[in-house]
Amino acid sequence: MPNPIIALENGELIGGLVFTRFLSPITQEQAVWVNAVFTKPENRKQGISSQLINHAEKVVSEMAEPELLVFTHIPALYSNLKWTVIETVDDHFVLKSSLVQ
């Protein structure tokens, strides 16, 4: 399992991303998922979440994991980073990273 990723500014925590493992709706095998992404309210709209997600893709790809997925109610954050919607559940979406193969 990848370690959490943190974003610091002047030594202060301003954001982070954590992972979990859960079944993939594509393969029905265990896969790595983005469990949570957060940015402090005063640091939002600065691209921090996008940087965290991009770094997560790099980490998971280097681990030779076959997939990186997310279950989210804000699909635009991920689709703007070239993630693909693979499933819709009510008002939430499952997306897959296009960079992790």
GROMACS .gro file of N, CA and C in nm:
model
  303
    1MET      N    1   0.085  -0.117   0.000
    1MET     CA    2   0.000   0.000   0.000
    1MET      C    3   0.090   0.124   0.000
    2PRO      N    4   0.062   0.218  -0.088
    2PRO     CA    5   0.143   0.340  -0.088
    2PRO      C    6   0.122   0.420   0.041
    3ASN      N    7   0.226   0.488   0.082
    3ASN     CA    8   0.217   0.576   0.199
    3ASN      C    9   0.134   0.699   0.165
    4PRO      N   10   0.076   0.763   0.266
    4PRO     CA   11   0.006   0.890   0.242
    4PRO      C   12   0.101   0.993   0.181
    5ILE      N   13   0.045   1.086   0.108
    5ILE     CA   14   0.120   1.195   0.047
    5ILE      C   15   0.075   1.323   0.115
    6ILE      N   16   0.171   1.406   0.154
    6ILE     CA   17   0.134   1.531   0.219
    6ILE      C   18   0.189   1.650   0.140
    7ALA      N   19   0.120   1.761   0.151
    7ALA     CA   20   0.164   1.887   0.092
    7ALA      C   21   0.194   1.983   0.206
    8LEU      N   22   0.315   2.039   0.205
    8LEU     CA   23   0.357   2.132   0.308
    8LEU      C   24   0.388   2.267   0.246
    9GLU      N   25   0.362   2.370   0.325
    9GLU     CA   26   0.401   2.505   0.287
    9GLU      C   27   0.463   2.568   0.411
   10ASN      N   28   0.591   2.603   0.399
   10ASN     CA   29   0.665   2.658   0.514
   10ASN      C   30   0.654   2.567   0.636
   11GLY      N   31   0.662   2.436   0.611
   11GLY     CA   32   0.657   2.338   0.718
   11GLY      C   33   0.519   2.311   0.775
   12GLU      N   34   0.416   2.374   0.720
   12GLU     CA   35   0.279   2.356   0.768
   12GLU      C   36   0.201   2.268   0.671
   13LEU      N   37   0.125   2.173   0.726
   13LEU     CA   38   0.043   2.085   0.645
   13LEU      C   39  -0.070   2.164   0.579
   14ILE      N   40  -0.077   2.159   0.446
   14ILE     CA   41  -0.184   2.229   0.375
   14ILE      C   42  -0.271   2.134   0.293
   15GLY      N   43  -0.228   2.008   0.279
   15GLY     CA   44  -0.307   1.912   0.204
   15GLY      C   45  -0.251   1.772   0.215
   16GLY      N   46  -0.329   1.677   0.167
   16GLY     CA   47  -0.283   1.540   0.171
   16GLY      C   48  -0.371   1.447   0.090
   17LEU      N   49  -0.320   1.327   0.068
   17LEU     CA   50  -0.390   1.224  -0.007
   17LEU      C   51  -0.356   1.091   0.058
   18VAL      N   52  -0.458   1.007   0.079
   18VAL     CA   53  -0.436   0.874   0.136
   18VAL      C   54  -0.501   0.769   0.045
   19PHE      N   55  -0.448   0.649   0.054
   19PHE     CA   56  -0.491   0.538  -0.030
   19PHE      C   57  -0.563   0.432   0.052
   20THR      N   58  -0.633   0.345  -0.019
   20THR     CA   59  -0.691   0.225   0.040
   20THR      C   60  -0.689   0.116  -0.066
   21ARG      N   61  -0.717  -0.006  -0.025
   21ARG     CA   62  -0.733  -0.118  -0.120
   21ARG      C   63  -0.877  -0.163  -0.113
   22PHE      N   64  -0.931  -0.190  -0.232
   22PHE     CA   65  -1.068  -0.236  -0.242
   22PHE      C   66  -1.082  -0.305  -0.377
   23LEU      N   67  -1.187  -0.381  -0.395
   23LEU     CA   68  -1.207  -0.451  -0.522
   23LEU      C   69  -1.229  -0.353  -0.637
   24SER      N   70  -1.169  -0.385  -0.749
   24SER     CA   71  -1.188  -0.307  -0.871
   24SER      C   72  -1.316  -0.352  -0.940
   25PRO      N   73  -1.400  -0.257  -0.984
   25PRO     CA   74  -1.519  -0.297  -1.060
   25PRO      C   75  -1.484  -0.348  -1.200
   26ILE      N   76  -1.361  -0.327  -1.242
   26ILE     CA   77  -1.316  -0.372  -1.374
   26ILE      C   78  -1.269  -0.517  -1.368
   27THR      N   79  -1.178  -0.545  -1.274
   27THR     CA   80  -1.114  -0.677  -1.268
   27THR      C   81  -1.167  -0.766  -1.156
   28GLN      N   82  -1.241  -0.709  -1.061
   28GLN     CA   83  -1.286  -0.780  -0.941
   28GLN      C   84  -1.169  -0.827  -0.856
   29GLU      N   85  -1.051  -0.768  -0.876
   29GLU     CA   86  -0.931  -0.796  -0.797
   29GLU      C   87  -0.906  -0.677  -0.704
   30GLN      N   88  -0.824  -0.697  -0.603
   30GLN     CA   89  -0.785  -0.587  -0.515
   30GLN      C   90  -0.710  -0.481  -0.597
   31ALA      N   91  -0.745  -0.355  -0.576
   31ALA     CA   92  -0.680  -0.245  -0.647
   31ALA      C   93  -0.653  -0.132  -0.549
   32VAL      N   94  -0.566  -0.042  -0.589
   32VAL     CA   95  -0.537   0.076  -0.510
   32VAL      C   96  -0.638   0.184  -0.547
   33TRP      N   97  -0.695   0.247  -0.445
   33TRP     CA   98  -0.792   0.355  -0.461
   33TRP      C   99  -0.742   0.478  -0.388
   34VAL      N  100  -0.775   0.594  -0.441
   34VAL     CA  101  -0.758   0.718  -0.365
   34VAL      C  102  -0.872   0.719  -0.263
   35ASN      N  103  -0.838   0.719  -0.135
   35ASN     CA  104  -0.940   0.717  -0.030
   35ASN      C  105  -0.987   0.858   0.002
   36ALA      N  106  -0.893   0.952   0.008
   36ALA     CA  107  -0.929   1.091   0.041
   36ALA      C  108  -0.822   1.185  -0.009
   37VAL      N  109  -0.867   1.300  -0.056
   37VAL     CA  110  -0.779   1.411  -0.092
   37VAL      C  111  -0.832   1.531  -0.016
   38PHE      N  112  -0.743   1.603   0.051
   38PHE     CA  113  -0.789   1.723   0.119
   38PHE      C  114  -0.690   1.836   0.101
   39THR      N  115  -0.742   1.957   0.100
   39THR     CA  116  -0.664   2.079   0.098
   39THR      C  117  -0.729   2.175   0.196
   40LYS      N  118  -0.648   2.241   0.277
   40LYS     CA  119  -0.704   2.339   0.371
   40LYS      C  120  -0.784   2.442   0.293
   41PRO      N  121  -0.897   2.486   0.345
   41PRO     CA  122  -0.982   2.580   0.272
   41PRO      C  123  -0.908   2.704   0.220
   42GLU      N  124  -0.818   2.758   0.300
   42GLU     CA  125  -0.746   2.878   0.255
   42GLU      C  126  -0.642   2.851   0.148
   43ASN      N  127  -0.616   2.723   0.118
   43ASN     CA  128  -0.519   2.687   0.015
   43ASN      C  129  -0.585   2.625  -0.108
   44ARG      N  130  -0.716   2.629  -0.116
   44ARG     CA  131  -0.786   2.572  -0.230
   44ARG      C  132  -0.773   2.663  -0.352
   45LYS      N  133  -0.801   2.607  -0.468
   45LYS     CA  134  -0.794   2.679  -0.597
   45LYS      C  135  -0.651   2.720  -0.632
   46GLN      N  136  -0.552   2.643  -0.581
   46GLN     CA  137  -0.411   2.669  -0.610
   46GLN      C  138  -0.346   2.550  -0.681
   47GLY      N  139  -0.424   2.448  -0.716
   47GLY     CA  140  -0.370   2.333  -0.785
   47GLY      C  141  -0.309   2.227  -0.695
   48ILE      N  142  -0.325   2.242  -0.565
   48ILE     CA  143  -0.264   2.147  -0.471
   48ILE      C  144  -0.324   2.008  -0.485
   49SER      N  145  -0.456   1.998  -0.493
   49SER     CA  146  -0.520   1.867  -0.509
   49SER      C  147  -0.473   1.800  -0.637
   50SER      N  148  -0.464   1.875  -0.745
   50SER     CA  149  -0.416   1.818  -0.872
   50SER      C  150  -0.274   1.768  -0.859
   51GLN      N  151  -0.189   1.843  -0.790
   51GLN     CA  152  -0.050   1.799  -0.770
   51GLN      C  153  -0.045   1.672  -0.687
   52LEU      N  154  -0.128   1.664  -0.584
   52LEU     CA  155  -0.132   1.543  -0.502
   52LEU      C  156  -0.177   1.423  -0.585
   53ILE      N  157  -0.280   1.440  -0.667
   53ILE     CA  158  -0.330   1.331  -0.751
   53ILE      C  159  -0.225   1.290  -0.853
   54ASN      N  160  -0.158   1.387  -0.916
   54ASN     CA  161  -0.053   1.355  -1.013
   54ASN      C  162   0.060   1.276  -0.946
   55HIS      N  163   0.097   1.317  -0.826
   55HIS     CA  164   0.202   1.245  -0.754
   55HIS      C  165   0.156   1.104  -0.717
   56ALA      N  166   0.030   1.091  -0.679
   56ALA     CA  167  -0.025   0.958  -0.647
   56ALA      C  168  -0.015   0.865  -0.768
   57GLU      N  169  -0.046   0.918  -0.886
   57GLU     CA  170  -0.036   0.836  -1.007
   57GLU      C  171   0.107   0.788  -1.029
   58LYS      N  172   0.202   0.876  -1.007
   58LYS     CA  173   0.343   0.840  -1.025
   58LYS      C  174   0.383   0.731  -0.925
   59VAL      N  175   0.347   0.749  -0.799
   59VAL     CA  176   0.381   0.652  -0.694
   59VAL      C  177   0.322   0.515  -0.726
   60VAL      N  178   0.194   0.512  -0.760
   60VAL     CA  179   0.126   0.385  -0.786
   60VAL      C  180   0.181   0.319  -0.912
   61SER      N  181   0.211   0.398  -1.012
   61SER     CA  182   0.269   0.344  -1.135
   61SER      C  183   0.407   0.282  -1.108
   62GLU      N  184   0.488   0.348  -1.027
   62GLU     CA  185   0.621   0.296  -0.994
   62GLU      C  186   0.614   0.167  -0.912
   63MET      N  187   0.502   0.147  -0.842
   63MET     CA  188   0.483   0.023  -0.766
   63MET      C  189   0.434  -0.091  -0.855
   64ALA      N  190   0.415  -0.062  -0.982
   64ALA     CA  191   0.367  -0.161  -1.079
   64ALA      C  192   0.227  -0.214  -1.044
   65GLU      N  193   0.147  -0.129  -0.981
   65GLU     CA  194   0.007  -0.164  -0.956
   65GLU      C  195  -0.070  -0.149  -1.087
   66PRO      N  196  -0.164  -0.238  -1.114
   66PRO     CA  197  -0.234  -0.233  -1.243
   66PRO      C  198  -0.338  -0.122  -1.256
   67GLU      N  199  -0.388  -0.070  -1.142
   67GLU     CA  200  -0.494   0.031  -1.149
   67GLU      C  201  -0.482   0.129  -1.033
   68LEU      N  202  -0.532   0.250  -1.058
   68LEU     CA  203  -0.555   0.348  -0.953
   68LEU      C  204  -0.694   0.404  -0.979
   69LEU      N  205  -0.781   0.390  -0.879
   69LEU     CA  206  -0.922   0.427  -0.894
   69LEU      C  207  -0.962   0.527  -0.786
   70VAL      N  208  -1.076   0.592  -0.808
   70VAL     CA  209  -1.133   0.680  -0.707
   70VAL      C  210  -1.285   0.675  -0.716
   71PHE      N  211  -1.351   0.689  -0.601
   71PHE     CA  212  -1.496   0.700  -0.593
   71PHE      C  213  -1.522   0.840  -0.539
   72THR      N  214  -1.584   0.926  -0.619
   72THR     CA  215  -1.592   1.067  -0.583
   72THR      C  216  -1.722   1.131  -0.629
   73HIS      N  217  -1.758   1.240  -0.564
   73HIS     CA  218  -1.872   1.321  -0.608
   73HIS      C  219  -1.824   1.444  -0.686
   74ILE      N  220  -1.693   1.458  -0.705
   74ILE     CA  221  -1.639   1.570  -0.784
   74ILE      C  222  -1.552   1.514  -0.898
   75PRO      N  223  -1.617   1.453  -0.997
   75PRO     CA  224  -1.542   1.389  -1.105
   75PRO      C  225  -1.458   1.487  -1.188
   76ALA      N  226  -1.498   1.612  -1.195
   76ALA     CA  227  -1.424   1.708  -1.277
   76ALA      C  228  -1.280   1.723  -1.232
   77LEU      N  229  -1.254   1.714  -1.102
   77LEU     CA  230  -1.117   1.723  -1.051
   77LEU      C  231  -1.030   1.618  -1.118
   78TYR      N  232  -1.083   1.498  -1.135
   78TYR     CA  233  -1.007   1.387  -1.192
   78TYR      C  234  -1.014   1.386  -1.344
   79SER      N  235  -1.131   1.410  -1.401
   79SER     CA  236  -1.141   1.406  -1.547
   79SER      C  237  -1.057   1.517  -1.611
   80ASN      N  238  -1.037   1.628  -1.541
   80ASN     CA  239  -0.947   1.733  -1.591
   80ASN      C  240  -0.803   1.686  -1.594
   81LEU      N  241  -0.773   1.579  -1.521
   81LEU     CA  242  -0.639   1.521  -1.518
   81LEU      C  243  -0.632   1.395  -1.603
   82LYS      N  244  -0.729   1.379  -1.693
   82LYS     CA  245  -0.734   1.267  -1.789
   82LYS      C  246  -0.774   1.133  -1.729
   83TRP      N  247  -0.844   1.134  -1.614
   83TRP     CA  248  -0.900   1.012  -1.561
   83TRP      C  249  -1.027   0.981  -1.639
   84THR      N  250  -1.065   0.854  -1.643
   84THR     CA  251  -1.181   0.809  -1.720
   84THR      C  252  -1.292   0.761  -1.626
   85VAL      N  253  -1.413   0.809  -1.649
   85VAL     CA  254  -1.528   0.761  -1.573
   85VAL      C  255  -1.558   0.620  -1.619
   86ILE      N  256  -1.565   0.527  -1.523
   86ILE     CA  257  -1.597   0.388  -1.560
   86ILE      C  258  -1.730   0.342  -1.501
   87GLU      N  259  -1.784   0.420  -1.406
   87GLU     CA  260  -1.909   0.379  -1.344
   87GLU      C  261  -1.971   0.500  -1.274
   88THR      N  262  -2.103   0.503  -1.273
   88THR     CA  263  -2.176   0.607  -1.199
   88THR      C  264  -2.267   0.538  -1.099
   89VAL      N  265  -2.263   0.586  -0.974
   89VAL     CA  266  -2.346   0.532  -0.867
   89VAL      C  267  -2.416   0.650  -0.800
   90ASP      N  268  -2.545   0.666  -0.831
   90ASP     CA  269  -2.621   0.782  -0.782
   90ASP      C  270  -2.548   0.910  -0.823
   91ASP      N  271  -2.506   0.991  -0.725
   91ASP     CA  272  -2.437   1.116  -0.757
   91ASP      C  273  -2.285   1.106  -0.740
   92HIS      N  274  -2.233   0.983  -0.737
   92HIS     CA  275  -2.089   0.959  -0.727
   92HIS      C  276  -2.040   0.887  -0.852
   93PHE      N  277  -1.910   0.896  -0.873
   93PHE     CA  278  -1.850   0.841  -0.993
   93PHE      C  279  -1.726   0.760  -0.955
   94VAL      N  280  -1.703   0.651  -1.028
   94VAL     CA  281  -1.579   0.576  -1.018
   94VAL      C  282  -1.497   0.615  -1.141
   95LEU      N  283  -1.375   0.661  -1.116
   95LEU     CA  284  -1.285   0.699  -1.224
   95LEU      C  285  -1.156   0.620  -1.212
   96LYS      N  286  -1.090   0.602  -1.328
   96LYS     CA  287  -0.965   0.528  -1.336
   96LYS      C  288  -0.857   0.618  -1.394
   97SER      N  289  -0.741   0.613  -1.335
   97SER     CA  290  -0.627   0.688  -1.388
   97SER      C  291  -0.587   0.631  -1.523
   98SER      N  292  -0.560   0.718  -1.615
   98SER     CA  293  -0.513   0.673  -1.747
   98SER      C  294  -0.361   0.652  -1.747
   99LEU      N  295  -0.292   0.698  -1.642
   99LEU     CA  296  -0.146   0.686  -1.637
   99LEU      C  297  -0.097   0.559  -1.569
  100VAL      N  298  -0.186   0.493  -1.496
  100VAL     CA  299  -0.147   0.369  -1.427
  100VAL      C  300  -0.198   0.253  -1.508
  101GLN      N  301  -0.108   0.168  -1.552
  101GLN     CA  302  -0.147   0.053  -1.637
  101GLN      C  303  -0.099  -0.075  -1.572
   0.00000   0.00000   0.00000
